[in-house]
Short mmCIF file of C-alpha atoms in Angstrom, two decimals:
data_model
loop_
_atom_site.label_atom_id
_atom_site.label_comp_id
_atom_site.label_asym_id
_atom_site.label_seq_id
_atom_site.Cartn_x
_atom_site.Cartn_y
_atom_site.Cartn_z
CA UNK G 6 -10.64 -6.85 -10.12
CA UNK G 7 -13.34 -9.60 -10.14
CA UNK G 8 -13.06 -12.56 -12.67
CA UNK G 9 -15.50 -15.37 -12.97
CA UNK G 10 -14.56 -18.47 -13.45
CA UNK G 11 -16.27 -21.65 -14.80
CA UNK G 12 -16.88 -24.81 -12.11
CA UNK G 13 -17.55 -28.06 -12.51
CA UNK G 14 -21.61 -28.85 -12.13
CA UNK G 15 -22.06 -29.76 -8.17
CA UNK G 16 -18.88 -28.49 -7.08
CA UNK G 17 -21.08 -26.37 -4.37
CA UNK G 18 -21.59 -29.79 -2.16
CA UNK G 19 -17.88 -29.79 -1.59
CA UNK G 20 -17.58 -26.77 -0.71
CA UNK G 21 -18.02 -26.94 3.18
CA UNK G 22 -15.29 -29.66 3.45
CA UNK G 23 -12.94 -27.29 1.12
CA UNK G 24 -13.31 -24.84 3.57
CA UNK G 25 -12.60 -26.60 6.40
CA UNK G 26 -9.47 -28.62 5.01
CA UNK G 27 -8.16 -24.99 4.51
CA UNK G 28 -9.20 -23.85 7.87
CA UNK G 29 -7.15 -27.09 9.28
CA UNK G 30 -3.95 -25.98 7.10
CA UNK G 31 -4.46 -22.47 8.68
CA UNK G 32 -5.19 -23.52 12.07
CA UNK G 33 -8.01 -22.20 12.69
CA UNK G 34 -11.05 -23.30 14.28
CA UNK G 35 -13.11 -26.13 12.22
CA UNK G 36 -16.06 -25.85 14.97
CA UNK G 37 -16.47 -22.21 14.57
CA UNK G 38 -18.97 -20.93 11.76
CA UNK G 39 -20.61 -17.83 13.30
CA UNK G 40 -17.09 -15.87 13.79
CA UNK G 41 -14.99 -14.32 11.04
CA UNK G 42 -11.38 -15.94 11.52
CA UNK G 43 -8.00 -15.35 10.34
CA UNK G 44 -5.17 -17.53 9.62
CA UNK G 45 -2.13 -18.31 7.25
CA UNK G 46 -0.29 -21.36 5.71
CA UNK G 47 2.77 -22.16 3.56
CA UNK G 48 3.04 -24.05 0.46
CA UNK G 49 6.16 -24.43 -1.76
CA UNK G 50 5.14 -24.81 -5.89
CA UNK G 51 7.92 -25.63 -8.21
CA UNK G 52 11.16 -24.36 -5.95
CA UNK G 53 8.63 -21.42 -5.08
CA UNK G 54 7.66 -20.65 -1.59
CA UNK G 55 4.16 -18.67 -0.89
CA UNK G 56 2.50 -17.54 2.00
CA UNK G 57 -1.19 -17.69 1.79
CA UNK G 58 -3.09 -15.25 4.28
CA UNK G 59 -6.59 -16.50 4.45
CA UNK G 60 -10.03 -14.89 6.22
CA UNK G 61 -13.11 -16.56 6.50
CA UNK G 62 -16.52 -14.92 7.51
CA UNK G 63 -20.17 -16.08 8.28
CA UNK G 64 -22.39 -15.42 5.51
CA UNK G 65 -25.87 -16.11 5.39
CA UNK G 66 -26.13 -19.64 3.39
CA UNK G 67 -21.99 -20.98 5.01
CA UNK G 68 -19.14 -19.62 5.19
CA UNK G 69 -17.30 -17.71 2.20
CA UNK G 70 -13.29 -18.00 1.84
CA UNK G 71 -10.75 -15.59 0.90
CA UNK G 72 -6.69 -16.56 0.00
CA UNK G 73 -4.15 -13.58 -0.61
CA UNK G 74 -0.73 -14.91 -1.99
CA UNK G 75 2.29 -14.08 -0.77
CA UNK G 76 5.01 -14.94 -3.03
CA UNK G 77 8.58 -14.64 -0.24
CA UNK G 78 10.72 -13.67 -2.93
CA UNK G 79 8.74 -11.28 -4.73
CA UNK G 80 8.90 -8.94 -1.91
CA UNK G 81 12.30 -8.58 -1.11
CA UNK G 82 13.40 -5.58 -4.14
CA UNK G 83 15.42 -2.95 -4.07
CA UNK G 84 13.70 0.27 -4.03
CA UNK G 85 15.26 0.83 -7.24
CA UNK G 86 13.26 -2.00 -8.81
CA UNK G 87 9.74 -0.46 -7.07
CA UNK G 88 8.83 1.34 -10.30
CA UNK G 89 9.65 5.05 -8.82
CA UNK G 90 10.15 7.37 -11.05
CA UNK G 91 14.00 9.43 -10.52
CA UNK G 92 12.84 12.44 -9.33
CA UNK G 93 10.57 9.67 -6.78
CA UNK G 94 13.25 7.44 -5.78
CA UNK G 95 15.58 10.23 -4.74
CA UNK G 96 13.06 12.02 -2.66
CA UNK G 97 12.37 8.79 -1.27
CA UNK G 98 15.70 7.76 -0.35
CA UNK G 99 16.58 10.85 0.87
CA UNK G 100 13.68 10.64 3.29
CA UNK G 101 14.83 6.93 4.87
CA UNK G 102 18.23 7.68 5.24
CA UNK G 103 17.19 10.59 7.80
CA UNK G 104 18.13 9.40 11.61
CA UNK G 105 14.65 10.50 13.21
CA UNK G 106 11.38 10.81 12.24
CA UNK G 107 8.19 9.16 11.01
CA UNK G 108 7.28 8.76 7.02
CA UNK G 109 3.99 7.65 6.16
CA UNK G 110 2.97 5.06 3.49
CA UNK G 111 -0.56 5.59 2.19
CA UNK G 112 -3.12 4.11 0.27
CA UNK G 113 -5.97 1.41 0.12
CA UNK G 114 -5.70 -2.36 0.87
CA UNK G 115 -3.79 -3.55 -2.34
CA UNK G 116 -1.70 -0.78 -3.54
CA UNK G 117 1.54 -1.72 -2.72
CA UNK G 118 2.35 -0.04 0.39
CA UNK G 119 3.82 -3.47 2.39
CA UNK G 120 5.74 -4.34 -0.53
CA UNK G 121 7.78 -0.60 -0.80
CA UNK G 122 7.89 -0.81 3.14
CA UNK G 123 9.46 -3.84 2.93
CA UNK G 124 11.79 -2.64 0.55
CA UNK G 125 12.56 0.22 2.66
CA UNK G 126 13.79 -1.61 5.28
CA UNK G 127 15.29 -4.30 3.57
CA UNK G 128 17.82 -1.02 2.30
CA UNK G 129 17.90 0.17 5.33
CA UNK G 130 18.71 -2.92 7.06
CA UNK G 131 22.39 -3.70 8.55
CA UNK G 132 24.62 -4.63 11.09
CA UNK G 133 24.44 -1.07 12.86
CA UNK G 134 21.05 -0.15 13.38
CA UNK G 135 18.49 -2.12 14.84
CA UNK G 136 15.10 -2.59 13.55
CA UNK G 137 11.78 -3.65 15.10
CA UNK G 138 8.52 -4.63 13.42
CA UNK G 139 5.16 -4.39 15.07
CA UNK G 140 2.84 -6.46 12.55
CA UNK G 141 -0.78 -8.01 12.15
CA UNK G 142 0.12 -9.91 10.64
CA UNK G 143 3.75 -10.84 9.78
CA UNK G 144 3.42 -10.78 6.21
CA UNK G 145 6.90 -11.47 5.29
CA UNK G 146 9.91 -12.92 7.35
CA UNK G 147 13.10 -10.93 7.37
CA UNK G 148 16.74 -11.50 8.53
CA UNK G 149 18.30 -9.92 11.34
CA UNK G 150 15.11 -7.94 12.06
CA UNK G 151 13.36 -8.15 15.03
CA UNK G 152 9.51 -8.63 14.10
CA UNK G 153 6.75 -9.20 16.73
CA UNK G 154 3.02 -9.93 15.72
CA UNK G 155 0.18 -8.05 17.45
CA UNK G 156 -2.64 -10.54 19.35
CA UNK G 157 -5.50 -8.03 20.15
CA UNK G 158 -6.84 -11.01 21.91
CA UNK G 159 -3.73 -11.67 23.91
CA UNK G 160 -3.68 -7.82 25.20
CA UNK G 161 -0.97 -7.16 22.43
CA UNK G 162 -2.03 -4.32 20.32
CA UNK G 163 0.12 -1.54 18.12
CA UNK G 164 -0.25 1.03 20.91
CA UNK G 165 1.26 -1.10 24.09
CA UNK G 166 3.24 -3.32 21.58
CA UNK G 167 5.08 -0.08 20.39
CA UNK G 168 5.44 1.09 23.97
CA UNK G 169 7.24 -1.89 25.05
CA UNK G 170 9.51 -1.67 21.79
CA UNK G 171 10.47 1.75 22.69
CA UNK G 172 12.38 0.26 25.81
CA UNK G 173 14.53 -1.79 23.51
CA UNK G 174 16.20 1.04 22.15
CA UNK G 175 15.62 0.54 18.28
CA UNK G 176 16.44 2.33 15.73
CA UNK G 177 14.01 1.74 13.14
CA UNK G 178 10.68 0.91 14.22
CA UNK G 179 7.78 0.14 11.53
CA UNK G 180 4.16 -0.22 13.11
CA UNK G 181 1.79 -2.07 11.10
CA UNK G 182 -0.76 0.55 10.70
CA UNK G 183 -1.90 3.26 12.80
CA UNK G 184 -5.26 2.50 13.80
CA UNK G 185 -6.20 5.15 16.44
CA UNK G 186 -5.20 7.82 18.49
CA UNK G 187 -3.05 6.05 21.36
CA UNK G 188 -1.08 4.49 18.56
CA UNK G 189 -0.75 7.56 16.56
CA UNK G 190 0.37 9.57 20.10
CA UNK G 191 3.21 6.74 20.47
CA UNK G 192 4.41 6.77 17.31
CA UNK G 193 4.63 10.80 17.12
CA UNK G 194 6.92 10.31 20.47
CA UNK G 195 8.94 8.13 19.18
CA UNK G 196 9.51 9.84 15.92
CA UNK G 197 10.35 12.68 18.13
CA UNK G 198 12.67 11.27 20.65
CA UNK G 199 15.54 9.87 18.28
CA UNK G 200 13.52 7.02 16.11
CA UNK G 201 12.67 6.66 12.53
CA UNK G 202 9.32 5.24 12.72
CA UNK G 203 7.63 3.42 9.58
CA UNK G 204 3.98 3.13 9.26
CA UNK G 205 0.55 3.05 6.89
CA UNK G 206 -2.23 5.00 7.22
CA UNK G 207 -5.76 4.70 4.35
CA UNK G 208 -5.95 7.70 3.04
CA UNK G 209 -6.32 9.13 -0.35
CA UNK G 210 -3.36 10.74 -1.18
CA UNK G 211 -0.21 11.84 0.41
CA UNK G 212 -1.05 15.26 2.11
CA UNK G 213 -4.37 12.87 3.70
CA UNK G 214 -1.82 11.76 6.17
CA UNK G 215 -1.48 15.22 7.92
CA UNK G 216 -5.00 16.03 7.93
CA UNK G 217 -5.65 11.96 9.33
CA UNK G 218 -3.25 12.61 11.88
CA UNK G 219 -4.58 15.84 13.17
CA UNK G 220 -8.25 14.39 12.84
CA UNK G 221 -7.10 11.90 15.95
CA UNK G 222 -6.26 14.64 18.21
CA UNK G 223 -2.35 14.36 17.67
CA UNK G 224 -1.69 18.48 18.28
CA UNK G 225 -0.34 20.16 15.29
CA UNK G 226 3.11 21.62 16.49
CA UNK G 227 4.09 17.61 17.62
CA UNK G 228 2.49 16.34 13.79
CA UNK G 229 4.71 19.10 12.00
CA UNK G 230 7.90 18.32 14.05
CA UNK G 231 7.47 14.40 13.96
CA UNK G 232 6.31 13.79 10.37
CA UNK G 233 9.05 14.12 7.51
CA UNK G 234 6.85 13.01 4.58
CA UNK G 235 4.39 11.05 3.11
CA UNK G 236 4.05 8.23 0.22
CA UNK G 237 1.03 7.77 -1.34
CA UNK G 238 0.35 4.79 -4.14
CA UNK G 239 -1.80 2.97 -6.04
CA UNK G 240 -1.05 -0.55 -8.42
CA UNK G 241 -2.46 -0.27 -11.44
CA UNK G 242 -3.00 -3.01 -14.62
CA UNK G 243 -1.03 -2.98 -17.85
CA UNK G 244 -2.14 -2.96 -20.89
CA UNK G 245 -1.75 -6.83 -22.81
CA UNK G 246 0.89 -6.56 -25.21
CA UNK G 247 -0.39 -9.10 -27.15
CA UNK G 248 -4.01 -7.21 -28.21
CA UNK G 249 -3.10 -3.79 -27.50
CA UNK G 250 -5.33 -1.16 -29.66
CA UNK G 251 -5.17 2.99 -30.30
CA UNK G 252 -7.90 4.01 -29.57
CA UNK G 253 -9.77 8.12 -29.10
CA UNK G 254 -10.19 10.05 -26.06
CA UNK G 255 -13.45 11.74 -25.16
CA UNK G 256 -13.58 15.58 -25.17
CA UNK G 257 -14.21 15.47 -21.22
CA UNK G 258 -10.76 13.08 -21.10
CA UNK G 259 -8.55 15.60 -23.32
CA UNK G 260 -9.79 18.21 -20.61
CA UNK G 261 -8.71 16.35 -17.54
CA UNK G 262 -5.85 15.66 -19.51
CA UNK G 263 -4.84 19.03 -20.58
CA UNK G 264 -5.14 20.21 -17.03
CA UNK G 265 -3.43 17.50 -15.70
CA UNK G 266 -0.51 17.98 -17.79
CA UNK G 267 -0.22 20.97 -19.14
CA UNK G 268 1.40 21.36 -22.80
CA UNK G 269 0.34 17.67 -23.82
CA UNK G 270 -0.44 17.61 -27.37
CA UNK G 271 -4.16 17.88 -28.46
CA UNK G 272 -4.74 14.58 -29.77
CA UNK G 273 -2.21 11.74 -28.38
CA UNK G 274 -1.82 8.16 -29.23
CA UNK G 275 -3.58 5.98 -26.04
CA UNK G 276 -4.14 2.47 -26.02
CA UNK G 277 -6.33 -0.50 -24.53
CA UNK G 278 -6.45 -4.22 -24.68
CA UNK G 279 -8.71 -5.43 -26.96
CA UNK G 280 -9.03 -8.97 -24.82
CA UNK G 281 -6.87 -12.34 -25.77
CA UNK G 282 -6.19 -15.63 -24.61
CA UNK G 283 -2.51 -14.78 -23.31
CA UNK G 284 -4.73 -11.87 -20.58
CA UNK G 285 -7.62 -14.06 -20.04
CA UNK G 286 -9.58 -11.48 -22.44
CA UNK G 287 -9.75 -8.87 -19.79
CA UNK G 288 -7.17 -6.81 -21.86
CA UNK G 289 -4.58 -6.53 -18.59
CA UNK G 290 -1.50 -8.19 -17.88
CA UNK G 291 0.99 -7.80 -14.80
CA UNK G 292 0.48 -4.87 -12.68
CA UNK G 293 2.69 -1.72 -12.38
CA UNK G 294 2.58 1.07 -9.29
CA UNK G 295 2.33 4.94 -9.12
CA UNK G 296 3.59 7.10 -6.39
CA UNK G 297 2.82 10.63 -5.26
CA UNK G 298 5.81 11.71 -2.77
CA UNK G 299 4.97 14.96 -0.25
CA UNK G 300 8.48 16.21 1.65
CA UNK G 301 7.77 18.33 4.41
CA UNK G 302 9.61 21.15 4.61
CA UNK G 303 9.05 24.88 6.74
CA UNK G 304 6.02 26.16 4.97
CA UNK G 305 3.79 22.76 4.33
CA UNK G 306 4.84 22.87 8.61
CA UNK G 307 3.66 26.05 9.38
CA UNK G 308 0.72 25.68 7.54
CA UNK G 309 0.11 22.36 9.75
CA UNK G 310 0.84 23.83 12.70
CA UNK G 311 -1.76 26.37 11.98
CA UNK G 312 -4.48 23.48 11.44
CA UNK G 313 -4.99 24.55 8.18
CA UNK G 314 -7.33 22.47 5.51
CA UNK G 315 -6.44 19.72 3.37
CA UNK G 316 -7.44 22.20 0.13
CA UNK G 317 -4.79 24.34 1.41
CA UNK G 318 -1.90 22.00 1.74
CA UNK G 319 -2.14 20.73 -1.32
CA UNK G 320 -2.28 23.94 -2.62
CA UNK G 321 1.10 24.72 -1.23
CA UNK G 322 1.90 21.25 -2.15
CA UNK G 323 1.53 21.41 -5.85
CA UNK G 324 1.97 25.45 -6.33
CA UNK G 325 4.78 26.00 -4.35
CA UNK G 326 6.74 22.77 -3.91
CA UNK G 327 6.20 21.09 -7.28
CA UNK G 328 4.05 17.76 -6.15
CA UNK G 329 3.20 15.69 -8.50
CA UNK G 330 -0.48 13.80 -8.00
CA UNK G 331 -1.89 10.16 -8.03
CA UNK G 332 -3.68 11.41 -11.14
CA UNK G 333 -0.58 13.02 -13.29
CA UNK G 334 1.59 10.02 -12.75
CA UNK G 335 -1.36 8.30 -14.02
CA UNK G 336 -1.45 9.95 -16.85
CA UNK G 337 1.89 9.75 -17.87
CA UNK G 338 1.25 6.01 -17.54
CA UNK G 339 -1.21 6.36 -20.11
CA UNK G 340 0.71 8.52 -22.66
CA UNK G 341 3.18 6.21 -22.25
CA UNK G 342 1.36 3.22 -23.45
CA UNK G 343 1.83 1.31 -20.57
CA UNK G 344 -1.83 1.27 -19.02
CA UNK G 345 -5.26 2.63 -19.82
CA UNK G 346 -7.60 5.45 -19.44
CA UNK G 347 -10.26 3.24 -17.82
CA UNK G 348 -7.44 2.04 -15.33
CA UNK G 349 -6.54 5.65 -14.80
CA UNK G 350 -10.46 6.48 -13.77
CA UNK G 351 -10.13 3.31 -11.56
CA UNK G 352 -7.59 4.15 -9.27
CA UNK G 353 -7.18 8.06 -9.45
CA UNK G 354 -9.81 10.80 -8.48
CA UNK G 355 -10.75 13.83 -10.90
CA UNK G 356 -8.13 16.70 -9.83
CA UNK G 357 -10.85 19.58 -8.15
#
């Protein structure tokens, strides 16, 4: 979320030489100020290592600047420290420990879905499999895994990259993302012929990832027999426990509420954050993710192989197989006290 921040008066007249010191430290391109670049840098804070991914673009009036922190150490958790629920984090493991196949992580820029792919193969990872990364870029370095990063420019791109890895023999492959429908072809094969094969997709939720698949062409009968399952997730805020508040839900919120969950109690105890110094009064502090898990299994596959509609596998999804959505795990979030309704509405869509 967006926070503004006080400046010193006449800070703007450095800020074209801020911008290019950081584009030196990145290596990029100082001369260049009509092309968005990309670039990354390392700085070490207090015993602390961070990777800082930055972008710059042409706007109309400069250039504007954007830093992501990477913080090495944070990454590298078990899956058991991910914030799965148990029912979760047995499906999960369950679903990584199988010797073919491909398993989907899902979700928008920012939820989470490097770090639990990370920590994926960072479980998975040992002396007798091996395990090749095709990345844009290499976000985090890991031992004894093979990573490569893709250089569109160079000619290296997921869908040749992952064709060339295939002749190594791995046994774990994870593919950045799965951009288009040559990559999504390649991976599918692979998944098919004897590899377990990581990747992202941006969709919505976790059944999204069938119906994204079969929108690039990849034919049903080879998306039913390659895919094994899907992870969908979303990061959301938690509440400051330093200014945290009861507050009332609406009448329309008890609804969503009551058929989200069905057998809550009428009225229950939610909370906010009223706004303090220790949050920087927005009421948040720290950040804690939600999963929703789909496991394919004969009937989600026939109904895939049958093209059928996103309405109806998650029909079959919830009815049948006992999925539990973005938006319930939300909710128990918020009966919980951990995080609020406004963060709920934030990151989760109204059930249909």
């Amino acid at each position: 979320m967006l926070q503004t921040f006080p400046l010193p008066e006449g800070i703007e007249t450095y800020s074209r030489a801020v911008i290019s010191s950081v584009k030196v430290m990145a290596q990029m391109n100082i001369a260049e100020h009509r092309k968005p670049q990309d670039g990354r840098f390392s700085i070490t804070l207090d015993q602390e290592t961070f990777d800082i991914r930055v972008s710059v673009l042409p706007m109309q009036f400069g250039e504007t600047l954007n830093l992501r922190i990477l913080n090495r150490e944070a990454t590298f958790i078990d899956i058991e420290q991910l914030g799965l629920s148990d029912d979760n984090r047995s499906v999960l493991e369950e679903m990584i420990s199988l010797p073919y196949g491909m398993i989907l992580f899902t979700g928008p820029t920012g939820s989470g879905k490097t770090t639990s792919l990370y920590a994926a193969l960072v479980h998975l990872n040992d002396d007798k499999r091996k395990v090749v990364t095709l990345e844009d870029p290499i976000e985090y370095r890991i031992k004894d895994i093979t990573q490569m990063q893709m250089d569109p420019r160079a000619g290296l791109t997921f869908a040749n990259g992952l064709r060339s890895v295939l002749r190594h023999d791995p046994d774990i492959v994870l593919v950045g993302e799965i951009r288009d429908a040559e990559t999504a072809d390649i991976a599918v094969s692979a998944a098919l012929t004897g590899h377990l094969v990581f990747s992202t997709l941006h969709t919505n939720d976790s059944i999204g990832a069938l119906t994204r698949l079969l929108d690039m062409n990849v034919e049903p009968y080879l998306v039913a027999s390659a895919l094994e399952g899907a992870v969908a997730q979303r990061l959301m805020r938690l509440i400051c426990p330093q200014c945290k508040q009861e507050h009332e839900l609406d009448d329309r919120l008890l609804a969503d509420l009551a058929a989200s969950l069905p057998g809550t109690e009428a009225n229950p105890a939610v909370y906010r954050g009223r706004g303090c110094p220790n949050c920087r009064f927005t009421g948040y502090r720290g950040r804690e993710p939600i999963f929703e898990i789909m496991r394919m299994d004969d009937e989600l596959r026939a109904l895939t192989t049958r093209h059928s509609t996103a309405s109806e596998l998650m029909d079959c999804a919830i009815g049948k197989k006992g999925l539990e959505t973005l938006r319930q795990r939300g909710w128990r979030k918020v009966l919980q006290g951990t995080t609020t309704v406004e963060e709920l509405l934030r990151v989760t869509r109204m059930e249909s």
